PDB file of C-alpha atoms in Angstrom:
ATOM      1  CA  MET R 103      -1.342 -15.917 -14.784  1.00 81.00           C
ATOM      2  CA  THR R 104      -0.664 -12.311 -14.168  1.00 91.00           C
ATOM      3  CA  THR R 105      -2.780 -10.268 -12.466  1.00 92.00           C
ATOM      4  CA  ILE R 106      -2.865  -6.403 -11.918  1.00 95.00           C
ATOM      5  CA  GLU R 107      -4.637  -4.774  -9.008  1.00 95.00           C
ATOM      6  CA  THR R 108      -6.149  -1.304  -8.807  1.00 97.00           C
ATOM      7  CA  ILE R 109      -6.642  -0.394  -5.114  1.00 95.00           C
ATOM      8  CA  VAL R 110      -7.427   3.380  -3.851  1.00 92.00           C
ATOM      9  CA  VAL R 111      -5.749   3.832  -0.689  1.00 90.00           C
ATOM     10  CA  ALA R 112      -6.386   6.286   2.494  1.00 84.00           C
ATOM     11  CA  ASN R 113      -3.575   8.232   3.961  1.00 80.00           C
ATOM     12  CA  LEU R 114      -1.114   8.541   0.763  1.00 84.00           C
ATOM     13  CA  LYS R 115       0.097  11.619   1.456  1.00 80.00           C
ATOM     14  CA  CYS R 116       3.826  11.569  -0.140  1.00 85.00           C
ATOM     15  CA  ASP R 117       7.010   9.673  -1.832  1.00 88.00           C
ATOM     16  CA  GLY R 118       7.990   8.616   1.515  1.00 87.00           C
ATOM     17  CA  CYS R 119       4.373   6.851   1.802  1.00 88.00           C
ATOM     18  CA  ALA R 120       4.858   5.620  -1.576  1.00 92.00           C
ATOM     19  CA  THR R 121       8.441   4.024  -0.747  1.00 91.00           C
ATOM     20  CA  THR R 122       6.811   1.785   2.201  1.00 91.00           C
ATOM     21  CA  ILE R 123       4.029   0.696  -0.177  1.00 94.00           C
ATOM     22  CA  ARG R 124       6.208  -0.278  -2.454  1.00 95.00           C
ATOM     23  CA  ASN R 125       9.101  -1.994  -0.577  1.00 95.00           C
ATOM     24  CA  LYS R 126       6.333  -3.828   1.676  1.00 95.00           C
ATOM     25  CA  ILE R 127       4.276  -4.741  -0.630  1.00 97.00           C
ATOM     26  CA  GLY R 128       7.141  -5.944  -3.131  1.00 97.00           C
ATOM     27  CA  ASP R 129       8.285  -8.301  -0.339  1.00 96.00           C
ATOM     28  CA  LEU R 130       5.073 -10.176  -0.717  1.00 96.00           C
ATOM     29  CA  LYS R 131       5.558 -14.005  -2.608  1.00 95.00           C
ATOM     30  CA  GLY R 132       3.728 -13.718  -6.081  1.00 95.00           C
ATOM     31  CA  VAL R 133       4.285  -9.696  -6.378  1.00 97.00           C
ATOM     32  CA  SER R 134       6.212  -9.056  -9.309  1.00 97.00           C
ATOM     33  CA  ALA R 135       6.175  -4.819  -9.348  1.00 97.00           C
ATOM     34  CA  VAL R 136       4.368  -2.318  -7.355  1.00 98.00           C
ATOM     35  CA  GLU R 137       3.508   1.090  -8.640  1.00 97.00           C
ATOM     36  CA  VAL R 138       2.096   4.095  -6.659  1.00 96.00           C
ATOM     37  CA  GLN R 139       0.426   7.132  -7.852  1.00 95.00           C
ATOM     38  CA  ASN R 140       0.336   9.849  -5.280  1.00 89.00           C
ATOM     39  CA  ASP R 141      -1.873  12.063  -7.149  1.00 90.00           C
ATOM     40  CA  LYS R 142      -4.795   9.725  -7.538  1.00 92.00           C
ATOM     41  CA  ASP R 143      -4.458   7.777  -3.925  1.00 90.00           C
ATOM     42  CA  ILE R 144      -3.728   4.478  -6.648  1.00 95.00           C
ATOM     43  CA  VAL R 145      -1.459   1.369  -6.121  1.00 97.00           C
ATOM     44  CA  LEU R 146      -1.089  -0.687  -8.756  1.00 97.00           C
ATOM     45  CA  VAL R 147       0.008  -4.153  -8.027  1.00 98.00           C
ATOM     46  CA  THR R 148       1.079  -7.029 -10.749  1.00 97.00           C
ATOM     47  CA  HIS R 149       1.118 -10.351  -9.083  1.00 96.00           C
ATOM     48  CA  ASP R 150       0.754 -13.721  -9.907  1.00 94.00           C
ATOM     49  CA  ALA R 151      -1.253 -16.605  -8.147  1.00 90.00           C
ATOM     50  CA  PHE R 152       0.504 -17.110  -5.274  1.00 89.00           C
ATOM     51  CA  VAL R 153      -1.258 -13.572  -3.775  1.00 93.00           C
ATOM     52  CA  ASP R 154      -4.632 -12.308  -3.561  1.00 93.00           C
ATOM     53  CA  ARG R 155      -6.049  -8.597  -3.246  1.00 94.00           C
ATOM     54  CA  GLU R 156      -7.047  -9.760   0.438  1.00 95.00           C
ATOM     55  CA  THR R 157      -3.303 -10.174   1.292  1.00 96.00           C
ATOM     56  CA  ILE R 158      -2.608  -7.175  -0.453  1.00 97.00           C
ATOM     57  CA  THR R 159      -5.314  -5.144   1.271  1.00 94.00           C
ATOM     58  CA  SER R 160      -4.368  -6.589   4.554  1.00 94.00           C
ATOM     59  CA  LYS R 161      -1.053  -5.572   4.491  1.00 95.00           C
ATOM     60  CA  LEU R 162      -1.709  -2.104   2.954  1.00 93.00           C
ATOM     61  CA  LEU R 163      -3.873  -1.593   5.965  1.00 89.00           C
ATOM     62  CA  SER R 164      -1.197  -3.310   8.558  1.00 89.00           C
ATOM     63  CA  LEU R 165       0.706  -0.203   7.401  1.00 89.00           C
ATOM     64  CA  GLY R 166      -1.613   2.202   8.088  1.00 85.00           C
ATOM     65  CA  TYR R 167      -2.813   2.814   4.524  1.00 88.00           C
ATOM     66  CA  PRO R 168      -6.551   1.499   4.208  1.00 88.00           C
ATOM     67  CA  GLU R 169      -8.078   0.078   0.999  1.00 87.00           C
ATOM     68  CA  ALA R 170     -10.559   3.564   0.675  1.00 83.00           C
ATOM     69  CA  THR R 171     -13.708   1.854   1.175  1.00 74.00           C
ATOM     70  CA  GLU R 172     -12.725   0.936   4.555  1.00 58.00           C
ATOM     71  CA  GLU R 173     -12.994   3.227   8.041  1.00 64.00           C
ATOM     72  CA  ASN R 174     -10.280   5.512   8.370  1.00 65.00           C
ATOM     73  CA  GLY R 175      -9.563   5.802  12.415  1.00 67.00           C
ATOM     74  CA  LEU R 176      -7.249   7.474  14.495  1.00 64.00           C
ATOM     75  CA  LEU R 177      -5.073   4.255  15.260  1.00 70.00           C
ATOM     76  CA  THR R 178      -4.952   3.664  11.249  1.00 70.00           C
ATOM     77  CA  GLN R 179      -4.012   7.388  10.484  1.00 71.00           C
ATOM     78  CA  ILE R 180      -1.016   7.256  13.645  1.00 73.00           C
ATOM     79  CA  LYS R 181       0.050   3.798  11.987  1.00 73.00           C
ATOM     80  CA  SER R 182       0.026   5.672   8.437  1.00 71.00           C
ATOM     81  CA  TYR R 183       2.108   8.415   9.545  1.00 72.00           C
ATOM     82  CA  MET R 184       4.688   6.149  11.354  1.00 77.00           C
ATOM     83  CA  SER R 185       5.237   4.752   8.018  1.00 75.00           C
ATOM     84  CA  CYS R 186       5.483   7.793   6.070  1.00 75.00           C
ATOM     85  CA  MET R 187       8.532   8.527   7.974  1.00 75.00           C
ATOM     86  CA  VAL R 188      10.207   5.161   7.581  1.00 76.00           C
ATOM     87  CA  GLY R 189       9.591   5.655   4.038  1.00 74.00           C
ATOM     88  CA  ARG R 190      11.075   9.281   4.179  1.00 73.00           C
ATOM     89  CA  MET R 191      13.809   8.159   5.923  1.00 78.00           C
ATOM     90  CA  SER R 192      14.616   4.813   3.426  1.00 74.00           C
ATOM     91  CA  ASN R 193      14.812   7.880   0.548  1.00 65.00           C
TER      92      ASN R 193
END
């Protein structure tokens, strides 16, 4: 069974952020597609039963892109800026 998760994230700033998210979330086993909507701060993840929402949101948090419902502290913001720079270099 395929599921599409809609996750509103914090710190989504640019195409570099989107590239990082697409690459890192796309690497998770069971994820078949990742769409990032920068203008809406939304990440859409299509996946099967091998991965669940918590795994996806945990990975986003580790990259510096917490779910918008979570507290967004300084460390998370620093991680997102670093992920953003890496994503820009990958474009």
